[in-house]
């Protein structure tokens, strides 16, 4: 069965510091991987996606993620945090099993300190 | 503007009183889905639809119904709501395949 694990339900960084949000997946077939961001009182917004092209994927707002098959990971990073990055982030895995099934991680809330 | 529109945004109701949450998308997407979001559990899929008149259960379908009579609309029906259905609900739509979804702004439902 496929699953998605996000390590750390809460992450706190200082403004200007590196952001690292961790995501590990389990899948018996090559997955498609996504990161979404949810700002307060809003729906989820697609941040970036990996669909078997380049392993380093760039997304919006300066975020990027690297697909590492050997580690079954898809961690999200941003070199320098901004106050506006404070939000909840969800990792998601989509697998083609005769139809495309998507599973979301439990989410990581990012706090940015001034 | 391409969007998924959910209504209402907030709803407080009593146990057993039937309700419908509407969802409409203007992107001609074939795929639509309903999720509920609960603290610590992420998003769990309730029902999804691959196309008009084609719907299927997700991971937590009990107590919910859906219909897909038109491509743009995918309402979520709670025939007899119970307090354990208090949650934040999201509708999403997308093209068939691994392209990611567009989400609505959410409906916060409270059942008392």
mmCIF file of C-alpha atoms in Angstrom:
data_model
loop_
_atom_site.group_PDB
_atom_site.id
_atom_site.type_symbol
_atom_site.label_atom_id
_atom_site.label_comp_id
_atom_site.label_asym_id
_atom_site.label_seq_id
_atom_site.Cartn_x
_atom_site.Cartn_y
_atom_site.Cartn_z
ATOM 1 C CA UNK A 1 0.000 0.000 0.000
ATOM 2 C CA UNK A 2 1.193 3.443 -0.675
ATOM 3 C CA UNK A 3 1.651 5.972 2.097
ATOM 4 C CA UNK A 4 3.110 9.376 2.724
ATOM 5 C CA UNK A 5 4.943 10.390 5.882
ATOM 6 C CA UNK A 6 5.739 13.953 6.741
ATOM 7 C CA UNK A 7 8.275 14.176 9.530
ATOM 8 C CA UNK A 8 7.357 16.874 11.984
ATOM 9 C CA UNK A 9 3.852 18.243 12.348
ATOM 10 C CA UNK A 10 5.349 21.640 13.200
ATOM 11 C CA UNK A 11 8.549 23.276 12.009
ATOM 12 C CA UNK A 12 9.774 26.658 13.191
ATOM 13 C CA UNK A 13 12.492 28.682 11.472
ATOM 14 C CA UNK A 14 13.775 32.219 11.704
ATOM 15 C CA UNK A 15 13.218 34.644 8.872
ATOM 16 C CA UNK A 16 16.070 34.247 6.400
ATOM 17 C CA UNK A 17 16.928 30.721 7.505
ATOM 18 C CA UNK A 18 16.748 27.569 5.431
ATOM 19 C CA UNK A 19 13.378 25.848 5.240
ATOM 20 C CA UNK A 20 13.423 22.036 5.115
ATOM 21 C CA UNK A 21 10.170 20.079 5.214
ATOM 22 C CA UNK A 22 10.526 16.335 5.015
ATOM 23 C CA UNK A 23 8.427 13.873 3.065
ATOM 24 C CA UNK A 24 8.946 10.162 2.637
ATOM 25 C CA UNK A 25 6.725 7.904 0.594
ATOM 26 C CA UNK A 26 6.235 4.244 0.101
ATOM 27 C CA UNK A 27 5.173 2.994 -3.269
ATOM 28 C CA UNK A 28 5.761 -0.183 -5.167
ATOM 29 C CA UNK A 29 5.780 1.652 -8.484
ATOM 30 C CA UNK A 30 7.322 4.974 -9.495
ATOM 31 C CA UNK A 31 5.143 7.649 -8.010
ATOM 32 C CA UNK A 32 4.161 11.111 -8.964
ATOM 33 C CA UNK A 33 4.903 13.489 -6.111
ATOM 34 C CA UNK A 34 3.458 16.842 -5.167
ATOM 35 C CA UNK A 35 3.752 19.559 -2.585
ATOM 36 C CA UNK A 36 0.795 21.768 -1.773
ATOM 37 C CA UNK A 37 0.616 24.839 0.450
ATOM 38 C CA UNK A 38 -2.397 25.903 2.490
ATOM 39 C CA UNK A 39 -2.580 29.440 3.811
ATOM 40 C CA UNK A 40 -5.009 30.190 6.654
ATOM 41 C CA UNK A 41 -8.654 29.967 5.638
ATOM 42 C CA UNK A 42 -7.805 28.941 2.105
ATOM 43 C CA UNK A 43 -7.765 25.817 0.014
ATOM 44 C CA UNK A 44 -4.641 23.957 -0.996
ATOM 45 C CA UNK A 45 -2.511 25.403 -3.762
ATOM 46 C CA UNK A 46 -0.128 23.362 -5.875
ATOM 47 C CA UNK A 47 3.465 24.352 -5.074
ATOM 48 C CA UNK A 48 5.368 21.944 -7.283
ATOM 49 C CA UNK A 49 5.235 18.454 -8.752
ATOM 50 C CA UNK A 50 7.564 15.648 -9.803
ATOM 51 C CA UNK A 51 6.422 13.533 -12.721
ATOM 52 C CA UNK A 52 9.586 11.566 -13.637
ATOM 53 C CA UNK A 53 11.456 14.299 -15.460
ATOM 54 C CA UNK A 54 14.233 16.200 -13.639
ATOM 55 C CA UNK A 55 14.750 15.035 -10.059
ATOM 56 C CA UNK A 56 15.159 18.611 -8.796
ATOM 57 C CA UNK A 57 11.876 20.396 -9.198
ATOM 58 C CA UNK A 58 11.397 24.132 -8.839
ATOM 59 C CA UNK A 59 8.091 25.529 -7.729
ATOM 60 C CA UNK A 60 6.500 28.816 -6.903
ATOM 61 C CA UNK A 61 7.669 31.279 -4.247
ATOM 62 C CA UNK A 62 11.279 30.055 -4.376
ATOM 63 C CA UNK A 63 10.561 26.527 -3.166
ATOM 64 C CA UNK A 64 12.130 23.439 -4.647
ATOM 65 C CA UNK A 65 12.123 19.720 -3.947
ATOM 66 C CA UNK A 66 14.416 16.870 -4.846
ATOM 67 C CA UNK A 67 13.226 13.376 -5.667
ATOM 68 C CA UNK A 68 15.581 10.772 -4.217
ATOM 69 C CA UNK A 69 14.509 7.315 -5.218
ATOM 70 C CA UNK A 70 17.113 5.554 -3.066
ATOM 71 C CA UNK A 71 15.804 7.332 0.016
ATOM 72 C CA UNK A 72 12.130 7.343 -1.105
ATOM 73 C CA UNK A 73 12.082 11.009 -0.208
ATOM 74 C CA UNK A 74 10.809 14.244 -1.681
ATOM 75 C CA UNK A 75 11.868 16.944 0.769
ATOM 76 C CA UNK A 76 10.830 20.549 0.236
ATOM 77 C CA UNK A 77 13.372 23.324 0.692
ATOM 78 C CA UNK A 78 13.708 27.059 0.421
ATOM 79 C CA UNK A 79 17.039 28.808 0.983
ATOM 80 C CA UNK A 80 15.676 31.790 2.882
ATOM 81 C CA UNK A 81 12.383 31.831 4.755
ATOM 82 C CA UNK A 82 10.056 34.774 4.548
ATOM 83 C CA UNK A 83 7.265 35.652 6.954
ATOM 84 C CA UNK A 84 4.768 35.059 4.166
ATOM 85 C CA UNK A 85 5.853 31.396 3.965
ATOM 86 C CA UNK A 86 4.066 30.635 7.233
ATOM 87 C CA UNK A 87 1.447 28.087 6.232
ATOM 88 C CA UNK A 88 0.686 24.380 6.267
ATOM 89 C CA UNK A 89 2.415 22.219 3.694
ATOM 90 C CA UNK A 90 1.192 18.885 2.394
ATOM 91 C CA UNK A 91 3.109 16.259 0.519
ATOM 92 C CA UNK A 92 1.062 14.031 -1.793
ATOM 93 C CA UNK A 93 1.689 10.905 -3.812
ATOM 94 C CA UNK A 94 -0.232 9.872 -6.914
ATOM 95 C CA UNK A 95 0.005 6.408 -8.305
ATOM 96 C CA UNK A 96 -1.527 4.954 -11.444
ATOM 97 C CA UNK A 97 -3.355 1.810 -10.429
ATOM 98 C CA UNK A 98 -5.806 1.629 -13.262
ATOM 99 C CA UNK A 99 -6.859 5.098 -12.256
ATOM 100 C CA UNK A 100 -4.891 7.821 -10.551
ATOM 101 C CA UNK A 101 -5.077 7.590 -6.759
ATOM 102 C CA UNK A 102 -3.677 10.402 -4.610
ATOM 103 C CA UNK A 103 -2.789 10.167 -0.939
ATOM 104 C CA UNK A 104 -1.874 13.170 1.185
ATOM 105 C CA UNK A 105 0.464 13.354 4.124
ATOM 106 C CA UNK A 106 -0.736 14.670 7.471
ATOM 107 C CA UNK A 107 0.779 18.084 6.843
ATOM 108 C CA UNK A 108 3.541 20.201 8.376
ATOM 109 C CA UNK A 109 2.805 23.613 9.766
ATOM 110 C CA UNK A 110 5.634 26.065 9.147
ATOM 111 C CA UNK A 111 6.167 28.919 11.580
ATOM 112 C CA UNK A 112 8.501 31.768 10.645
ATOM 113 C CA UNK A 113 9.945 33.876 13.438
ATOM 114 C CA UNK A 114 10.972 37.479 12.931
ATOM 115 C CA UNK B 1 -10.626 33.102 -13.599
ATOM 116 C CA UNK B 2 -10.072 29.348 -13.344
ATOM 117 C CA UNK B 3 -11.465 28.207 -10.042
ATOM 118 C CA UNK B 4 -13.323 25.684 -7.939
ATOM 119 C CA UNK B 5 -16.233 27.247 -6.076
ATOM 120 C CA UNK B 6 -17.677 25.694 -2.936
ATOM 121 C CA UNK B 7 -20.722 26.835 -1.052
ATOM 122 C CA UNK B 8 -21.337 27.512 1.711
ATOM 123 C CA UNK B 9 -18.022 28.464 3.342
ATOM 124 C CA UNK B 10 -19.389 27.909 6.824
ATOM 125 C CA UNK B 11 -22.316 25.799 7.967
ATOM 126 C CA UNK B 12 -23.651 24.893 11.389
ATOM 127 C CA UNK B 13 -26.401 22.306 11.426
ATOM 128 C CA UNK B 14 -28.099 19.875 13.745
ATOM 129 C CA UNK B 15 -27.771 16.118 13.818
ATOM 130 C CA UNK B 16 -29.941 14.413 11.245
ATOM 131 C CA UNK B 17 -30.793 17.415 9.111
ATOM 132 C CA UNK B 18 -29.936 16.695 5.487
ATOM 133 C CA UNK B 19 -27.539 19.110 3.832
ATOM 134 C CA UNK B 20 -25.762 19.607 0.530
ATOM 135 C CA UNK B 21 -22.431 21.283 -0.090
ATOM 136 C CA UNK B 22 -22.079 22.431 -3.663
ATOM 137 C CA UNK B 23 -18.941 22.365 -5.785
ATOM 138 C CA UNK B 24 -18.515 23.810 -9.246
ATOM 139 C CA UNK B 25 -15.457 24.137 -11.504
ATOM 140 C CA UNK B 26 -15.024 26.172 -14.670
ATOM 141 C CA UNK B 27 -11.964 24.429 -16.117
ATOM 142 C CA UNK B 28 -13.689 21.580 -17.949
ATOM 143 C CA UNK B 29 -11.909 19.071 -15.717
ATOM 144 C CA UNK B 30 -12.999 15.460 -15.936
ATOM 145 C CA UNK B 31 -11.842 14.533 -12.462
ATOM 146 C CA UNK B 32 -13.429 15.867 -9.273
ATOM 147 C CA UNK B 33 -13.050 14.794 -5.680
ATOM 148 C CA UNK B 34 -14.146 15.544 -2.131
ATOM 149 C CA UNK B 35 -11.796 15.510 0.846
ATOM 150 C CA UNK B 36 -12.202 16.127 4.515
ATOM 151 C CA UNK B 37 -9.411 17.666 6.546
ATOM 152 C CA UNK B 38 -9.036 16.894 10.229
ATOM 153 C CA UNK B 39 -6.152 17.931 12.509
ATOM 154 C CA UNK B 40 -3.280 15.481 12.408
ATOM 155 C CA UNK B 41 -4.900 13.365 9.697
ATOM 156 C CA UNK B 42 -4.232 15.432 6.600
ATOM 157 C CA UNK B 43 -6.742 15.130 3.788
ATOM 158 C CA UNK B 44 -8.796 11.998 3.408
ATOM 159 C CA UNK B 45 -10.707 11.293 0.249
ATOM 160 C CA UNK B 46 -14.457 10.840 0.571
ATOM 161 C CA UNK B 47 -15.609 10.297 -3.011
ATOM 162 C CA UNK B 48 -14.288 11.007 -6.441
ATOM 163 C CA UNK B 49 -15.590 11.153 -9.987
ATOM 164 C CA UNK B 50 -13.706 10.370 -13.180
ATOM 165 C CA UNK B 51 -16.405 11.824 -15.401
ATOM 166 C CA UNK B 52 -20.116 12.517 -15.684
ATOM 167 C CA UNK B 53 -22.170 9.731 -14.075
ATOM 168 C CA UNK B 54 -18.979 7.971 -12.909
ATOM 169 C CA UNK B 55 -18.340 8.137 -9.174
ATOM 170 C CA UNK B 56 -16.486 5.940 -6.728
ATOM 171 C CA UNK B 57 -15.751 5.696 -3.034
ATOM 172 C CA UNK B 58 -12.619 7.098 -1.524
ATOM 173 C CA UNK B 59 -11.170 6.175 1.838
ATOM 174 C CA UNK B 60 -13.930 7.527 4.107
ATOM 175 C CA UNK B 61 -17.249 7.386 2.210
ATOM 176 C CA UNK B 62 -19.555 6.363 5.063
ATOM 177 C CA UNK B 63 -22.315 8.857 5.685
ATOM 178 C CA UNK B 64 -21.826 10.733 2.419
ATOM 179 C CA UNK B 65 -23.327 10.678 -1.053
ATOM 180 C CA UNK B 66 -22.336 12.388 -4.276
ATOM 181 C CA UNK B 67 -23.659 12.793 -7.775
ATOM 182 C CA UNK B 68 -22.153 13.946 -11.060
ATOM 183 C CA UNK B 69 -24.917 14.832 -13.456
ATOM 184 C CA UNK B 70 -22.970 17.621 -15.149
ATOM 185 C CA UNK B 71 -19.256 17.902 -15.763
ATOM 186 C CA UNK B 72 -18.855 21.126 -13.811
ATOM 187 C CA UNK B 73 -20.789 20.197 -10.652
ATOM 188 C CA UNK B 74 -20.075 17.648 -7.945
ATOM 189 C CA UNK B 75 -22.250 18.158 -4.862
ATOM 190 C CA UNK B 76 -21.605 16.418 -1.553
ATOM 191 C CA UNK B 77 -24.699 15.244 0.291
ATOM 192 C CA UNK B 78 -24.986 14.355 3.947
ATOM 193 C CA UNK B 79 -28.332 12.610 4.327
ATOM 194 C CA UNK B 80 -28.233 12.444 8.134
ATOM 195 C CA UNK B 81 -25.257 14.373 9.484
ATOM 196 C CA UNK B 82 -23.686 13.330 12.760
ATOM 197 C CA UNK B 83 -21.215 15.173 15.020
ATOM 198 C CA UNK B 84 -18.302 13.034 13.772
ATOM 199 C CA UNK B 85 -18.780 14.656 10.375
ATOM 200 C CA UNK B 86 -17.773 18.000 11.811
ATOM 201 C CA UNK B 87 -14.794 18.846 9.664
ATOM 202 C CA UNK B 88 -13.302 21.057 6.984
ATOM 203 C CA UNK B 89 -14.312 19.874 3.527
ATOM 204 C CA UNK B 90 -12.558 20.545 0.241
ATOM 205 C CA UNK B 91 -13.598 19.946 -3.310
ATOM 206 C CA UNK B 92 -10.870 19.523 -5.908
ATOM 207 C CA UNK B 93 -10.764 19.087 -9.656
ATOM 208 C CA UNK B 94 -8.114 18.197 -12.217
ATOM 209 C CA UNK B 95 -7.356 16.682 -15.574
ATOM 210 C CA UNK B 96 -7.053 12.904 -15.700
ATOM 211 C CA UNK B 97 -3.506 11.972 -14.822
ATOM 212 C CA UNK B 98 -0.755 13.139 -12.469
ATOM 213 C CA UNK B 99 -1.138 16.849 -12.990
ATOM 214 C CA UNK B 100 -2.197 17.999 -9.562
ATOM 215 C CA UNK B 101 -5.487 19.455 -8.458
ATOM 216 C CA UNK B 102 -7.180 22.805 -8.082
ATOM 217 C CA UNK B 103 -8.902 23.118 -4.719
ATOM 218 C CA UNK B 104 -11.873 25.091 -3.561
ATOM 219 C CA UNK B 105 -11.640 27.398 -0.552
ATOM 220 C CA UNK B 106 -13.254 24.900 1.773
ATOM 221 C CA UNK B 107 -16.456 24.448 3.740
ATOM 222 C CA UNK B 108 -16.247 24.347 7.493
ATOM 223 C CA UNK B 109 -19.092 22.178 8.728
ATOM 224 C CA UNK B 110 -20.168 21.892 12.344
ATOM 225 C CA UNK B 111 -22.794 19.326 13.318
ATOM 226 C CA UNK B 112 -24.270 19.781 16.781
#
